[in-house]
PDB file of C-alpha atoms in Angstrom:
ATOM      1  CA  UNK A  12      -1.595  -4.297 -13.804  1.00  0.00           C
ATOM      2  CA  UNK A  13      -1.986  -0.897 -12.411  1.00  0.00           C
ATOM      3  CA  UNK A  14       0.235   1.713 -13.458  1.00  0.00           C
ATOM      4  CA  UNK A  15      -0.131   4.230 -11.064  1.00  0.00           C
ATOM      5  CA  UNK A  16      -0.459   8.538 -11.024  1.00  0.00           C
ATOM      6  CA  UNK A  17       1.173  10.501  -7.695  1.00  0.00           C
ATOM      7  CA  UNK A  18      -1.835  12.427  -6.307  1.00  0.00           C
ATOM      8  CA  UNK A  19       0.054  13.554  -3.411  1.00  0.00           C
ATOM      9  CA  UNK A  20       3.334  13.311  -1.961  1.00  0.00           C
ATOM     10  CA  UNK A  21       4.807  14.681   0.885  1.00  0.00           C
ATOM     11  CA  UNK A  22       6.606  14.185   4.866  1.00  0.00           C
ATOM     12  CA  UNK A  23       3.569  13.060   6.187  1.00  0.00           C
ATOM     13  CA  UNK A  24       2.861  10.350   3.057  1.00  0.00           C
ATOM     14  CA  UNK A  25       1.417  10.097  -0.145  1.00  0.00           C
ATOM     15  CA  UNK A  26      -1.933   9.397  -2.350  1.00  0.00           C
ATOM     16  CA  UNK A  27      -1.447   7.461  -5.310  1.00  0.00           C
ATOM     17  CA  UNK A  28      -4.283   5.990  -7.846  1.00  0.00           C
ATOM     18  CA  UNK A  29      -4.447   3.699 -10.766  1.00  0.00           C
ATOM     19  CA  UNK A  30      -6.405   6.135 -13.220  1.00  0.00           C
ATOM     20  CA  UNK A  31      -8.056   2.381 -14.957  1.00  0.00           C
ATOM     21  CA  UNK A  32      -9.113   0.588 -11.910  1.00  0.00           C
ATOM     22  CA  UNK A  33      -9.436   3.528 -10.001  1.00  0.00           C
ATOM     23  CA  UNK A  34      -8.477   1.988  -6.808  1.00  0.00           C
ATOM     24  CA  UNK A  35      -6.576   4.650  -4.705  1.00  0.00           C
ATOM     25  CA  UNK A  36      -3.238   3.755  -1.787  1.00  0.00           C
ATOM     26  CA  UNK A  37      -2.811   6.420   0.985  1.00  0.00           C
ATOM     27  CA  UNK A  38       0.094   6.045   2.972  1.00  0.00           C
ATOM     28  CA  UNK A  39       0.505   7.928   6.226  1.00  0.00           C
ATOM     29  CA  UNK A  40       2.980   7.696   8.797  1.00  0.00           C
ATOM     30  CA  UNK A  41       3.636   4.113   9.249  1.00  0.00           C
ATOM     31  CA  UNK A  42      -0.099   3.032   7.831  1.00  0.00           C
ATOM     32  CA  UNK A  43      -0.726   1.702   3.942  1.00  0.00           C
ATOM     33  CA  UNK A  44      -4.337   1.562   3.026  1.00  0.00           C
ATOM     34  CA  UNK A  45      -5.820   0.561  -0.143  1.00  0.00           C
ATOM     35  CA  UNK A  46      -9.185   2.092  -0.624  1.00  0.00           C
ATOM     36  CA  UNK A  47     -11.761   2.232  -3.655  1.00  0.00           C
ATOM     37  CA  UNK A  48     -13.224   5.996  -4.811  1.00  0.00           C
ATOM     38  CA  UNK A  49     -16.232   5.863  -2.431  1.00  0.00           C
ATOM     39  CA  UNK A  50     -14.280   4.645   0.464  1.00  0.00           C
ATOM     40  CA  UNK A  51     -11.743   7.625   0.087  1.00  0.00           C
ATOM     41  CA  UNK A  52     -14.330   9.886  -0.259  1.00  0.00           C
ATOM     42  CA  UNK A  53     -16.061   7.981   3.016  1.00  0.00           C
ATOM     43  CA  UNK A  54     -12.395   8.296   4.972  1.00  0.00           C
ATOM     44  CA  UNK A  55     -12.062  11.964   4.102  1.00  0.00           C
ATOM     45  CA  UNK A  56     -15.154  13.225   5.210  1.00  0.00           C
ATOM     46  CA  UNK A  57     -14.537  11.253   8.382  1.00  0.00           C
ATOM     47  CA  UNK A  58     -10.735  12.208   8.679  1.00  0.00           C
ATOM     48  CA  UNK A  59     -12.407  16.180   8.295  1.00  0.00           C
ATOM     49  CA  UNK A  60     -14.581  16.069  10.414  1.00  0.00           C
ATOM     50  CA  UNK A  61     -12.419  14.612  13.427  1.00  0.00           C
ATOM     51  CA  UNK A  62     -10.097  17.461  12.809  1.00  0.00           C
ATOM     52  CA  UNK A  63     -12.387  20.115  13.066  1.00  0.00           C
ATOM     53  CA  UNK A  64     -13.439  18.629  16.908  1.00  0.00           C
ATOM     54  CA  UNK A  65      -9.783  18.244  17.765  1.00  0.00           C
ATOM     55  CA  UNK A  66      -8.209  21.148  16.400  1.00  0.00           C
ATOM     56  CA  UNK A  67      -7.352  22.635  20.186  1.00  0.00           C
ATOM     57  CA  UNK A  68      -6.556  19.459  21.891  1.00  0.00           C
ATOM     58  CA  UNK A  69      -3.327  17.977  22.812  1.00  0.00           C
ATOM     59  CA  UNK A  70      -1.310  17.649  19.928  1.00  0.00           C
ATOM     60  CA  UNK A  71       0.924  15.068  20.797  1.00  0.00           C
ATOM     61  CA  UNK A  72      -1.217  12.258  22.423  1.00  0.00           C
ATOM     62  CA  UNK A  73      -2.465   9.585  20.013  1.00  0.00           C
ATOM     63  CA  UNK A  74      -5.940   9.551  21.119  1.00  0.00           C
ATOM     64  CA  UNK A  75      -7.666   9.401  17.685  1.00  0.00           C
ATOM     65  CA  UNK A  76      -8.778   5.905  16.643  1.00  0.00           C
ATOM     66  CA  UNK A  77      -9.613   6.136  12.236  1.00  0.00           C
ATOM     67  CA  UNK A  78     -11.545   2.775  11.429  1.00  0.00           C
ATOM     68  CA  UNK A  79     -10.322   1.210   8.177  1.00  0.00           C
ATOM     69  CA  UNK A  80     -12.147  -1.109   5.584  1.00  0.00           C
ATOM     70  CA  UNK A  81     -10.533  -3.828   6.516  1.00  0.00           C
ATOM     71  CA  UNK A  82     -11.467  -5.842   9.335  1.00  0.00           C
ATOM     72  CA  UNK A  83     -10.261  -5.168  13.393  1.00  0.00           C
ATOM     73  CA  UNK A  84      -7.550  -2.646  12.061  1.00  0.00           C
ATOM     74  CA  UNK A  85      -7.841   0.919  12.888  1.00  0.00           C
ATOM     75  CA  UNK A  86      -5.077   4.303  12.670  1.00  0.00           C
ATOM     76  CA  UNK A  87      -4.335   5.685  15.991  1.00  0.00           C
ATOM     77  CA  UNK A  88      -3.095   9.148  15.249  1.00  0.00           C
ATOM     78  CA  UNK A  89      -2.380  12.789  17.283  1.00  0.00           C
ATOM     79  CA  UNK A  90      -5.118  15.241  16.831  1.00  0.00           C
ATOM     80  CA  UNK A  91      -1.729  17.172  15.320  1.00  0.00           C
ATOM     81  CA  UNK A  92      -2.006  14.155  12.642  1.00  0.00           C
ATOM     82  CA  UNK A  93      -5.749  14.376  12.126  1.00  0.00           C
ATOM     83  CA  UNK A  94      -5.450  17.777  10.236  1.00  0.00           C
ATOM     84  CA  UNK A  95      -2.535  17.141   8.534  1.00  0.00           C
ATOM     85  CA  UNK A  96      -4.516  14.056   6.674  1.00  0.00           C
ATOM     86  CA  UNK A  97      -7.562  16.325   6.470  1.00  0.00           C
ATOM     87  CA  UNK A  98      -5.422  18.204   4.562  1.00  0.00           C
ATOM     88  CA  UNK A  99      -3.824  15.823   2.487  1.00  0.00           C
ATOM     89  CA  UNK A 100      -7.386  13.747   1.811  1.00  0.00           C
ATOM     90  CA  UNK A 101      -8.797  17.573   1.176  1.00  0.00           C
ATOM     91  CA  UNK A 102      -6.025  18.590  -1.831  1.00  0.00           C
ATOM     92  CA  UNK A 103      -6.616  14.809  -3.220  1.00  0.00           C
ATOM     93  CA  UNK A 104     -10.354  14.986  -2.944  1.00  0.00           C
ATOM     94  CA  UNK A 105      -9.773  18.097  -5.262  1.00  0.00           C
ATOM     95  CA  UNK A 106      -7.450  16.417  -7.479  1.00  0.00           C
ATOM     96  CA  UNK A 107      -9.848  13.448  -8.042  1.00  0.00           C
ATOM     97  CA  UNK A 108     -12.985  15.352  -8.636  1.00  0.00           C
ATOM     98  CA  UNK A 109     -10.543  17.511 -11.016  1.00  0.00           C
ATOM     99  CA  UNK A 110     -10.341  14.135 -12.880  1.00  0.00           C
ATOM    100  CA  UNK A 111     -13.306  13.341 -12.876  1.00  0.00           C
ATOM    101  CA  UNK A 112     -14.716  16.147 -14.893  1.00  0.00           C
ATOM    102  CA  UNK A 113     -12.159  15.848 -17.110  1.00  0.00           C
ATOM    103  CA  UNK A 114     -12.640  12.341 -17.804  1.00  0.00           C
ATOM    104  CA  UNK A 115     -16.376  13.069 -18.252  1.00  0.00           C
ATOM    105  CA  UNK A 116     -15.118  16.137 -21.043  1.00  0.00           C
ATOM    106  CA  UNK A 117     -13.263  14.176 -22.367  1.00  0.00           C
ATOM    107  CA  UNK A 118     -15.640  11.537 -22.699  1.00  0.00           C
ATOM    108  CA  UNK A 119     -18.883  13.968 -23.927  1.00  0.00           C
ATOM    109  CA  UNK A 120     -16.333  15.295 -26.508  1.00  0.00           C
ATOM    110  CA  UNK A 121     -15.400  11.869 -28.028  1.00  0.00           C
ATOM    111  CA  UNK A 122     -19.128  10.815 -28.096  1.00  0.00           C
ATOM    112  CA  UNK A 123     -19.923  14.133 -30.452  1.00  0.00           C
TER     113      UNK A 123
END
């Protein structure tokens, strides 16, 4: 059973991640996705890059289409949306690879 951290958490949605499995749930706006590590890491570099294109279009016209891992279902969001998840993947992206050297520490310093 996962027993999950907060990783982010705020008007737009949240980030949360079971620290054993790993496996990671971003909600945003009226969307709940479950994604592995590399598929996060897949979705935010995606999610970055489609906000750096639309950062001077029309901010209120949902004209973005984000593919998702599962099959036929995709997030239509605002270019206005787009950076406010690149945002939110960005500060979790840091969080996680935060972790991640800690749990390697952590793990070098138990070995010695």
């Amino acid at each position: 059973m996962c027993n999950y951290q907060t990783l982010y958490h705020g008007a737009a949605g949240y980030v949360i991640r079971c620290p054993h499995c790993k496996g990671i749930q971003l909600a945003f706006g009226t969307t709940v996705v479950n994604l592995d590590v590399t598929e996060f890491e897949c979705f935010k570099k995606m999610v970055g890059r489609l906000a750096e294109d639309h950062l001077h279009a029309s901010a209120h016209e949902k004209m973005l289409c984000l593919p998702l891992p599962a099959d036929h279902v995709m997030m239509l969001v605002t270019p206005a949306e787009i950076v406010s998840l690149a945002r939110m993947t960005a500060e979790v992206q840091a969080l996680l690879d935060t972790y991640r050297i800690l749990e390697t520490s952590s793990g070098f310093l138990n070995a010695g």
